[in-house]
XYZ file of C-alpha atoms in Angstrom:
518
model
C 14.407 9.486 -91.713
C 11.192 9.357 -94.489
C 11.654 5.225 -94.557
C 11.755 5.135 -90.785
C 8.782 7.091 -90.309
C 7.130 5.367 -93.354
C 7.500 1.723 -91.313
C 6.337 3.025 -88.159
C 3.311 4.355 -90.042
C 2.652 0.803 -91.938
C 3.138 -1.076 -88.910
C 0.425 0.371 -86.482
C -1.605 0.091 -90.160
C -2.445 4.277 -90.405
C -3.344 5.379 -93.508
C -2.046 8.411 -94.771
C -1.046 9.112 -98.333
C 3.417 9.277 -98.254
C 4.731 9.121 -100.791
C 8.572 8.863 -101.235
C 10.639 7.475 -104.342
C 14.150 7.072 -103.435
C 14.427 7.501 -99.203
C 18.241 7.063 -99.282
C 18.606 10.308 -101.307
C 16.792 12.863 -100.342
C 16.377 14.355 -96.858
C 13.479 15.142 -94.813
C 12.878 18.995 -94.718
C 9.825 20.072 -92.315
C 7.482 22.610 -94.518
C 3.823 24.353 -94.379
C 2.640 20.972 -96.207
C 3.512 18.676 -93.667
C 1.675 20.569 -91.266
C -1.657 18.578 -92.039
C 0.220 15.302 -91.319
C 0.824 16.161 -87.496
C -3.048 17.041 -87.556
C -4.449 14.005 -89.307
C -1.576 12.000 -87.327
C -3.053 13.353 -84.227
C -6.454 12.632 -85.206
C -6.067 8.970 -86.223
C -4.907 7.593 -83.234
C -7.943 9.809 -81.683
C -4.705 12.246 -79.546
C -6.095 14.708 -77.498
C -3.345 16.668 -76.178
C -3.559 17.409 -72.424
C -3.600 21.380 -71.082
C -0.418 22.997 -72.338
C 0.954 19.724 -74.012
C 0.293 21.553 -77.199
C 2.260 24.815 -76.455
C 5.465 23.186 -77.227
C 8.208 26.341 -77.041
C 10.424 26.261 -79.890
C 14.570 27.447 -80.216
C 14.804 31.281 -79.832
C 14.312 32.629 -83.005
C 12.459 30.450 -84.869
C 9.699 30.322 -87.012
C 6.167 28.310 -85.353
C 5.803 26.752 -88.247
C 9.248 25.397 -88.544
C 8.539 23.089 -85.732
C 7.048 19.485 -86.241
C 4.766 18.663 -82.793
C 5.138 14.650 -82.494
C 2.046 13.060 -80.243
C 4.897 11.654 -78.168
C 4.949 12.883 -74.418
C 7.437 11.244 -71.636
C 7.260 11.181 -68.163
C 9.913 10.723 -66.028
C 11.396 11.681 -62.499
C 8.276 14.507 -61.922
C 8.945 16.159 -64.951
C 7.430 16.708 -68.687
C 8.721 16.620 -72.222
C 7.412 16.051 -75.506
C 9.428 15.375 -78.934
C 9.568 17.809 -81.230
C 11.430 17.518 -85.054
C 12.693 20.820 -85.684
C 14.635 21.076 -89.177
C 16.538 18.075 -89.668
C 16.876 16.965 -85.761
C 14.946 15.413 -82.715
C 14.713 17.355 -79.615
C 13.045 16.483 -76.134
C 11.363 20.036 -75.023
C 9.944 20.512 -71.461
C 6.937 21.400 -70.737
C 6.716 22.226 -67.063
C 8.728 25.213 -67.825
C 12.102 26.528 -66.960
C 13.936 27.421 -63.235
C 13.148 31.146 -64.311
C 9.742 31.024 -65.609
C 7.488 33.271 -63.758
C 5.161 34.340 -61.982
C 5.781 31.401 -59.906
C 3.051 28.866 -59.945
C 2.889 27.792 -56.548
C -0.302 24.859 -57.223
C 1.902 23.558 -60.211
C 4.901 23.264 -57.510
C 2.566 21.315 -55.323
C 1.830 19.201 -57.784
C 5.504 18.375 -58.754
C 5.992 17.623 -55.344
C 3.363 15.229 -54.767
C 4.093 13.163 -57.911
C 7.892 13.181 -56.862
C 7.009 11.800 -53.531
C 4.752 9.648 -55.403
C 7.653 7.716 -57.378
C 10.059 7.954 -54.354
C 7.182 5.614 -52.510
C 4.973 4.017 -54.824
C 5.940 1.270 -56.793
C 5.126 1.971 -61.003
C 2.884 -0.885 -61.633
C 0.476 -2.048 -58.543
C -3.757 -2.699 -58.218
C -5.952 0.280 -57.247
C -6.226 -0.945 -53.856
C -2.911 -0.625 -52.835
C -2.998 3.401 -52.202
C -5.658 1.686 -49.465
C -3.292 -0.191 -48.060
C -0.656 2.382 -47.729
C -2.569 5.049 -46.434
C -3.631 2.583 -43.058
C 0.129 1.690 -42.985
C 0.789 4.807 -42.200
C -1.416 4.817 -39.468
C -0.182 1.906 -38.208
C 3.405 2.648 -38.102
C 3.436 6.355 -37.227
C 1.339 5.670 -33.633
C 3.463 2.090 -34.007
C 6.648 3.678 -34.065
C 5.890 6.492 -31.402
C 4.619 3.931 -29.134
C 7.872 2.237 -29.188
C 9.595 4.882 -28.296
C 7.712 5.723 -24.903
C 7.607 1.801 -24.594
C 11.672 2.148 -24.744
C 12.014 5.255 -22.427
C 9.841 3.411 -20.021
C 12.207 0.523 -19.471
C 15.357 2.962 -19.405
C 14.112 4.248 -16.592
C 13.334 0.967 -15.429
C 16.567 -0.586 -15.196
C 17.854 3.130 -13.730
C 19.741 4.740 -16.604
C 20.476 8.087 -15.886
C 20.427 7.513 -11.951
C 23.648 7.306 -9.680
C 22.602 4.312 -8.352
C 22.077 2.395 -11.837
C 24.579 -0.834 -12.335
C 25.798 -0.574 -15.990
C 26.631 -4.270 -16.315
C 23.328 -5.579 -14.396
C 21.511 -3.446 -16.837
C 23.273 -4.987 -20.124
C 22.493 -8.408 -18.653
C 19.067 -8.459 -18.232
C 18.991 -6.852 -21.615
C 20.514 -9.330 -23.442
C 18.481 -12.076 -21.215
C 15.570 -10.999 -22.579
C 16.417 -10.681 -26.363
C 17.790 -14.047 -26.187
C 14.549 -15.621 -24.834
C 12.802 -13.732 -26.943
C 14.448 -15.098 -30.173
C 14.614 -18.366 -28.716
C 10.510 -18.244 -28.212
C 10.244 -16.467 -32.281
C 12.348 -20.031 -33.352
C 9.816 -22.278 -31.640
C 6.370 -20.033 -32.648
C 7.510 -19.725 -36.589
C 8.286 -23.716 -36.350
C 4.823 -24.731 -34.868
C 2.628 -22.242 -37.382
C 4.616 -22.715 -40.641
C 1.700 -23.472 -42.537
C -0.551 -20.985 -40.877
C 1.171 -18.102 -42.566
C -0.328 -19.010 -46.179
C -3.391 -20.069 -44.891
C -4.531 -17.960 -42.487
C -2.400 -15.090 -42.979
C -4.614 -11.932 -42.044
C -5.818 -13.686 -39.173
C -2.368 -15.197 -37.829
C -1.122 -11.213 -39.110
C -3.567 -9.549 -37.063
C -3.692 -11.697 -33.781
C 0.271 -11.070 -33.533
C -0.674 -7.403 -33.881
C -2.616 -7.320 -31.118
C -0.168 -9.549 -29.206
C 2.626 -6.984 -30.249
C 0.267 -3.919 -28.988
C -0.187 -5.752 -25.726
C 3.865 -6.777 -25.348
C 4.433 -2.595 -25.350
C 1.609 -2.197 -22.766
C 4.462 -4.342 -20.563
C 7.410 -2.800 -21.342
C 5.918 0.678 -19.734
C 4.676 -1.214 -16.980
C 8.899 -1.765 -15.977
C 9.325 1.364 -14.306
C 6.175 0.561 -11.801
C 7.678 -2.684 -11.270
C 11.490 -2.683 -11.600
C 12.173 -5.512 -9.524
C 10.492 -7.357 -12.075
C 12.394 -5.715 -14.930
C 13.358 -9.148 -16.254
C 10.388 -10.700 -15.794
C 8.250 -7.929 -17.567
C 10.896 -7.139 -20.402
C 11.014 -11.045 -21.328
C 7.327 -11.719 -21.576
C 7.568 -8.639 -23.916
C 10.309 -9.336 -25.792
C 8.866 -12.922 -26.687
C 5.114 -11.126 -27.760
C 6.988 -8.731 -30.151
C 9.438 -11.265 -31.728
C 6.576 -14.011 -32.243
C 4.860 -10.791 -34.233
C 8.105 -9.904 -35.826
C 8.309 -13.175 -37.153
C 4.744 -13.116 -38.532
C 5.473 -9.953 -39.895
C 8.535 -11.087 -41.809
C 7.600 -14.928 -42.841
C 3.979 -13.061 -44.247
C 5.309 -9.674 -45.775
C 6.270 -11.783 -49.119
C 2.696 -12.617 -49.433
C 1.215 -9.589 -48.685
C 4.151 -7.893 -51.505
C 3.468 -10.506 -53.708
C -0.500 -9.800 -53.905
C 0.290 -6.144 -55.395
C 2.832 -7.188 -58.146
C 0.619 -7.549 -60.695
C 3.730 -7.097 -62.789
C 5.610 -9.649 -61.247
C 7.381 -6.398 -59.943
C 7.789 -8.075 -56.163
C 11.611 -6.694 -55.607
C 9.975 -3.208 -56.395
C 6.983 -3.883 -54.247
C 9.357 -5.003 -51.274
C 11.757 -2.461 -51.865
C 9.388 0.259 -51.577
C 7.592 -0.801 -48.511
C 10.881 -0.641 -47.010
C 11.140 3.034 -47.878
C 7.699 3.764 -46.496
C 8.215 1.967 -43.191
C 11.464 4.140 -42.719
C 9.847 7.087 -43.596
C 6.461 6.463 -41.209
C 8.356 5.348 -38.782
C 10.309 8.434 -38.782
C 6.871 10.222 -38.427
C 5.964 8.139 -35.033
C 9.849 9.365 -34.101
C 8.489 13.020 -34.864
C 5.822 12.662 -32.619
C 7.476 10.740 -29.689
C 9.567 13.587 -29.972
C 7.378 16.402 -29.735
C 5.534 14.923 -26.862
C 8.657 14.835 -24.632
C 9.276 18.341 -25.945
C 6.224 19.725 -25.051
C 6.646 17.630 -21.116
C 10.423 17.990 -19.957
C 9.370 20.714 -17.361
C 7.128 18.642 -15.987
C 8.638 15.372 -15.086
C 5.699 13.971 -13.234
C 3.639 14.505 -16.681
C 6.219 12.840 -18.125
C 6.119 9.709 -16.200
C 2.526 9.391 -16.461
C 2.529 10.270 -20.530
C 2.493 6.829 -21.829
C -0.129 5.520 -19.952
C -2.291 8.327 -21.326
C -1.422 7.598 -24.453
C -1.115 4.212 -24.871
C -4.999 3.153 -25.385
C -5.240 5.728 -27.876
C -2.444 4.878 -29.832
C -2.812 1.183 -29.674
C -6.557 1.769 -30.879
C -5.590 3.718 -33.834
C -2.430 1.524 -34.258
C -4.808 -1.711 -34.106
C -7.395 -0.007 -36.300
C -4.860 1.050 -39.146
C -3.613 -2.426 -39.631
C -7.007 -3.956 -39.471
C -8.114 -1.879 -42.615
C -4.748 -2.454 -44.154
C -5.744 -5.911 -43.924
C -8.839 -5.599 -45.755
C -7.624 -3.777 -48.794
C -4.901 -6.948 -49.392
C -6.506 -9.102 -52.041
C -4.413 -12.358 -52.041
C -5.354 -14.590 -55.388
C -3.578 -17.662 -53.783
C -6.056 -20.632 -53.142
C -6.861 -22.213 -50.232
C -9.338 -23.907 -48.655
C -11.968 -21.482 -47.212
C -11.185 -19.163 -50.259
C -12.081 -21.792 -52.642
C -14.930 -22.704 -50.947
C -16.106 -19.058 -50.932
C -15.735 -19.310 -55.214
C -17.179 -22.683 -55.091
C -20.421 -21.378 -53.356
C -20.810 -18.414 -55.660
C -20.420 -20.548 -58.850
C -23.139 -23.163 -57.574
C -25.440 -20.381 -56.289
C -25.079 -18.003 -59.172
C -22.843 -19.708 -62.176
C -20.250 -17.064 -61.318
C -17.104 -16.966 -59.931
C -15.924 -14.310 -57.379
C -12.905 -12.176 -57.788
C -10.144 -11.838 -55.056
C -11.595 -8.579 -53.949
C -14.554 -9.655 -53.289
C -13.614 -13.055 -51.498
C -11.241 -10.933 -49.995
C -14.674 -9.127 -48.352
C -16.288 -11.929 -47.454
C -13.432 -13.987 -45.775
C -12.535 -11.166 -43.593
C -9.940 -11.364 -40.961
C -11.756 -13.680 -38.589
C -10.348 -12.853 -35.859
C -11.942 -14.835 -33.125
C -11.626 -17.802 -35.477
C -15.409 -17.940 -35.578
C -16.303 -20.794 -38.499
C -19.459 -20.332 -40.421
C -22.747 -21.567 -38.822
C -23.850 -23.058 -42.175
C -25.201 -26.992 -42.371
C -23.001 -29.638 -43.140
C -19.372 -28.061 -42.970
C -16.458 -29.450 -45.328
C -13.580 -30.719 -43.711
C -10.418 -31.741 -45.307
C -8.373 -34.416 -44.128
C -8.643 -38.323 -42.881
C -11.101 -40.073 -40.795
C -11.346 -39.666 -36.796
C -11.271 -42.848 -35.095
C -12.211 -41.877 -32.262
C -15.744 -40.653 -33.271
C -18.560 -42.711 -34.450
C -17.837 -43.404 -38.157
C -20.971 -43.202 -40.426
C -21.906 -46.479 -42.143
C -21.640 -44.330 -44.886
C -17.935 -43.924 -44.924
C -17.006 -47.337 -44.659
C -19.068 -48.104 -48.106
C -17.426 -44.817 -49.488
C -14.253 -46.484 -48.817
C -15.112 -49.426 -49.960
C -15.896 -48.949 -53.779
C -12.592 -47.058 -53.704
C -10.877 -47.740 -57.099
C -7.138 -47.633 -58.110
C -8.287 -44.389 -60.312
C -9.579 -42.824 -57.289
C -7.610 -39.874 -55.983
C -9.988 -39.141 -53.218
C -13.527 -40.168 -51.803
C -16.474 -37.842 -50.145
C -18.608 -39.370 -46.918
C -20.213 -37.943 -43.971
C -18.444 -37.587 -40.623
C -19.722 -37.346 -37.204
C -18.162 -34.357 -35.137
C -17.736 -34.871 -31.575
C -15.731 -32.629 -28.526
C -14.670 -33.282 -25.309
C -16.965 -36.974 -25.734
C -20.024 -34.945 -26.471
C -21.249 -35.134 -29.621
C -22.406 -32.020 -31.153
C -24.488 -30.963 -34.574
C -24.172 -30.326 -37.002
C -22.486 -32.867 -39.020
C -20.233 -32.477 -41.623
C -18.868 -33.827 -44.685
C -15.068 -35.092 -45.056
C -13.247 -35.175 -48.212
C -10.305 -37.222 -47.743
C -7.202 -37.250 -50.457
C -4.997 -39.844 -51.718
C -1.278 -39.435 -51.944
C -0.028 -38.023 -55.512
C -3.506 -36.022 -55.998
C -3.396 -32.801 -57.361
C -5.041 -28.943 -57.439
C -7.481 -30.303 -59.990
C -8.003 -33.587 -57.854
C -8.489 -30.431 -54.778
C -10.837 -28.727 -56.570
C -12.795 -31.086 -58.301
C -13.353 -33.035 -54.579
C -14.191 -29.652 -53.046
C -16.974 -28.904 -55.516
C -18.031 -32.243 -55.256
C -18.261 -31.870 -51.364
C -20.559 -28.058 -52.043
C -22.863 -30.230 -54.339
C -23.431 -32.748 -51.833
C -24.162 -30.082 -48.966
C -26.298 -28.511 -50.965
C -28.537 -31.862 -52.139
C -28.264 -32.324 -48.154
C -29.599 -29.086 -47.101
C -32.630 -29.190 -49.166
C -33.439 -32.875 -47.775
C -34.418 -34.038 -44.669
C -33.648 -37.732 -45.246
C -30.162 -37.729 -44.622
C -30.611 -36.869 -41.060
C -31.748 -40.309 -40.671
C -29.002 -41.898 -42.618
C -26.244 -40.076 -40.532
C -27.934 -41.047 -37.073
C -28.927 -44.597 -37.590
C -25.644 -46.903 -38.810
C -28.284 -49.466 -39.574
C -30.832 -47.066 -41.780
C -32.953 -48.360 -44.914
C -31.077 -49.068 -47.809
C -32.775 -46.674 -49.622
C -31.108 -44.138 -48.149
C -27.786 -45.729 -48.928
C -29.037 -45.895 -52.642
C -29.867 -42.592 -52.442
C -26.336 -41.130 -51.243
C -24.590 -43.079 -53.606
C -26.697 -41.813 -56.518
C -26.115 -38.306 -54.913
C -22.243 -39.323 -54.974
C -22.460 -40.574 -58.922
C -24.724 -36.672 -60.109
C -22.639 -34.677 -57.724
C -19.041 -36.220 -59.108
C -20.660 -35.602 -63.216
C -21.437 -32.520 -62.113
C -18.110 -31.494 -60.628
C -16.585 -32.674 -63.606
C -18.667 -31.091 -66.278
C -17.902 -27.603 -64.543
C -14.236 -28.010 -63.834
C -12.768 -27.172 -67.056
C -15.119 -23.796 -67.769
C -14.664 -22.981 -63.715
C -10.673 -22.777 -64.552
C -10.994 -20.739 -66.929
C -12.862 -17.607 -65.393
C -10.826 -18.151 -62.087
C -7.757 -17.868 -64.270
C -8.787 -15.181 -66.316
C -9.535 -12.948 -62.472
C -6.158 -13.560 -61.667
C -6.528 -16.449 -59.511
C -3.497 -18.923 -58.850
C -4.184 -21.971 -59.959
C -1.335 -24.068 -60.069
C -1.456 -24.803 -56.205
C -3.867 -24.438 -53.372
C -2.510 -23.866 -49.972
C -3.495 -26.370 -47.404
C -2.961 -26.399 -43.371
C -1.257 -29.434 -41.777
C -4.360 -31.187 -41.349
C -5.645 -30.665 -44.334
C -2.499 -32.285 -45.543
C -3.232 -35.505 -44.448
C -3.222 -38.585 -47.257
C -4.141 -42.148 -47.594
C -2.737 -44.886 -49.513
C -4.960 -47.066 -51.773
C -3.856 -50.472 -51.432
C -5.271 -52.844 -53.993
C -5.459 -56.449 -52.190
């Protein structure tokens, strides 16, 4: 026991004066002058013992200074202990007292109970902002879950369960109608917006929210209308499996974005147990609301539409801030341009919270109304193409993995300002190819901004070729600039926790050419 206490001491390098000559043969017997070793133990690693940590109770009948405290305190399933050595053994004492103890300590109870409910729904290791998150969840699903409930009484009564003059098999038919459209209409949605998920994911999550809200504002609309039942209950059905299927293909994200462990089975696992358990709330109150009406049938009836803009608004309102405490640290393209910005602006690069802020949900899919917008992708034909561009193309080179021009935007054949710049990528380029483009791209729009020259050079194909001089030389700076900061930019990104070995791109943003050396 001496030698194994003697290499625990050496290797966290404390120094106390033990001394021992022959470990194997003699035993370690606690006494009065090891007492000053727990305290100067205690002191080097700067211990402070917590309230009541340090009244450790010892076995009946013995001495208090028998008993060797050890700085060592485990928590574990609510409760307390702390190690004691206690003649020539090792004992695990409690320290949030016995089933008899009393008076009873009804605040310490409380406090038992919250931490147990605590590990039975929070995962061990997750970011401060995820107690955020789960307190709008439950928002969400408690007024979520009750409004499903009326939604489903609604189109019982609909389809005339509980009446004499309801047809059992009709019933089951246009049921299953409906949940087979509606799955049919999830396949086709979660094929056409694959790539949305990663790259807009708060916005694609919170438009299907409000397109799930809406679907139960039809379902209690079936017992106005039942000769529509199918009608009604279909349109539904689709709205709330196209949201399930957001839900599901982006939870893994969302889960992902907390284990900052790499603890994403726990993560999953227990947002499964809270979504049981809140949901069981919204059951609680669906309940208590028909309790509180079944004398009055008429009330009854007319409860859900009373309650349905209320819920939905807090329902709506409780994912929305959900939303914003979910910091994902995957790139893509608006995020990086967010860092890129900040490091140009202020030679600092922004954390996921705080892009997180500034990206929002953008709901209304509202761009920004800055000069010169970046665009990622390939050249549209069928808008006036910049002399620019075709040069740019041009003095392409077989080490090139992409090239920067200006673009003309036009819609519906009128063209519109302002005008933008295009970065356009060649096949086998990679994240650092991304990047390094991208920041490119900001330098340019920022040398653009400040200069009123390249107005002229955008409008007029046929402009001086000083202008042309000029853009190239603003190509050559900008492209040594990008370069110089690439390889200290990686570094603080990486050490904020961003993901940098991919950056998530939409469809469009996809697109590649082909260098073709003739």
């Amino acid at each position: 026991m001496q030698s194994t206490l003697n290499t625990a001491i050496n290797y966290h390098q404390f120094n106390f004066q033990w001394k021992s000559q022959k470990p194997s043969a003699r035993k370690f017997k606690a006494s009065p002058k090891i007492l000053p070793l727990s305290n100067s133990l205690r002191t080097s690693v700067n211990y402070e013992p917590e309230e009541g940590l340090d009244r450790v109770p010892g076995p009946p009948g013995s001495e208090p200074n028998s008993v060797l405290r050890l700085p060592v305190v485990i928590r574990q399933s609510g409760r307390v202990s702390r190690y004691i050595y206690e003649g020539n053994s090792l004992k695990l004492v409690s320290l949030d007292g016995g089933a008899g103890s009393f008076p009873l300590d009804f605040e310490d109870a409380f406090r038992k109970l919250v931490r147990v409910i605590k590990d039975f729904l929070i995962p061990k290791q997750v970011p401060e902002n995820y107690m955020g998150y789960v307190k709008w969840k439950f928002l969400h699903r408690v007024f979520s879950s009750a409004l499903q409930v009326l939604a489903t009484q609604a189109m019982f009564r609909a389809i005339g369960i509980g009446y004499s003059r309801s047809l059992p098999s009709a019933a089951a038919l246009n049921w299953v109608l409906k949940d087979g459209l509606g799955r049919l209409s999830r396949c086709i949605y979660t094929a056409s917006l694959a790539s949305a998920f990663d790259t807009n994911l708060k916005r694609v999550r919170f438009t299907t929210s409000v397109l799930f809200s809406l679907s139960i504002g039809v379902e209690l609309l079936t017992p106005t209308f039942p000769q529509y039942f199918l009608l009604l209950a279909t349109l539904a059905n689709v709205a709330k499996q196209i949201s399930l299927a957001c839900y599901l293909a982006t939870g893994s994200s969302v889960h992902r974005s907390f284990a900052i462990a790499d603890n994403i089975g726990e993560v999953s696992a227990k947002a499964q147990i809270q979504t049981v358990c809140f949901d069981n709330f919204g059951l609680m109150l669906a309940a208590l609301l028909n309790m509180l009406l079944k004398n009055n049938q008429r009330l009854l009836a007319g409860l859900p539409f009373f309650v349905y803009p209320i819920f939905s608004v807090f329902d709506l309102y409780g994912i929305y801030q959900g939303l914003q405490h979910v910091h994902l640290q995957t790139l893509t393209k608006d995020r990086l341009e967010i860092i890129l910005n900040s490091w140009i602006d202020f030679g600092h690069v922004r954390s996921p919270a705080e892009v997180s802020k500034e990206e929002g949900i953008d709901f209304l899919w509202t761009k920004s109304k800055e000069l010169w917008p970046i665009r990622i992708g390939c050249l549209n034909t069928n808008s006036e193409m910049p002399k620019s561009a075709m040069m740019a193309m041009q003095s392409l080179t077989s080490e090139d993995y992409y090239f920067v021009c200006m673009e003309n935007s036009y819609r519906e054949w009128i063209r519109i300002k302002p005008r933008g710049i295009l970065l356009c990528l060649r096949e086998g380029s990679g994240t650092a190819d991304v990047m390094m483009g991208l920041l490119q791209a900001c330098y340019i729009r920022k040398a653009l901004i400040f200069s009123s020259m390249w107005e002229t050079a955008v409008e007029d194909n046929d402009a001086a070729d000083l202008a042309f001089k000029e853009w190239f030389k603003l190509i050559d700076d900008s492209k040594q600039s990008a370069k110089g900061d690439l390889s200290t930019l990686n570094d603080q990104m990486g050490s904020l926790g961003w993901a940098l070995k991919h950056i998530l791109l939409s469809t469009e943003e996809q697109a590649r050419y082909s260098f073709v050396d003739d």
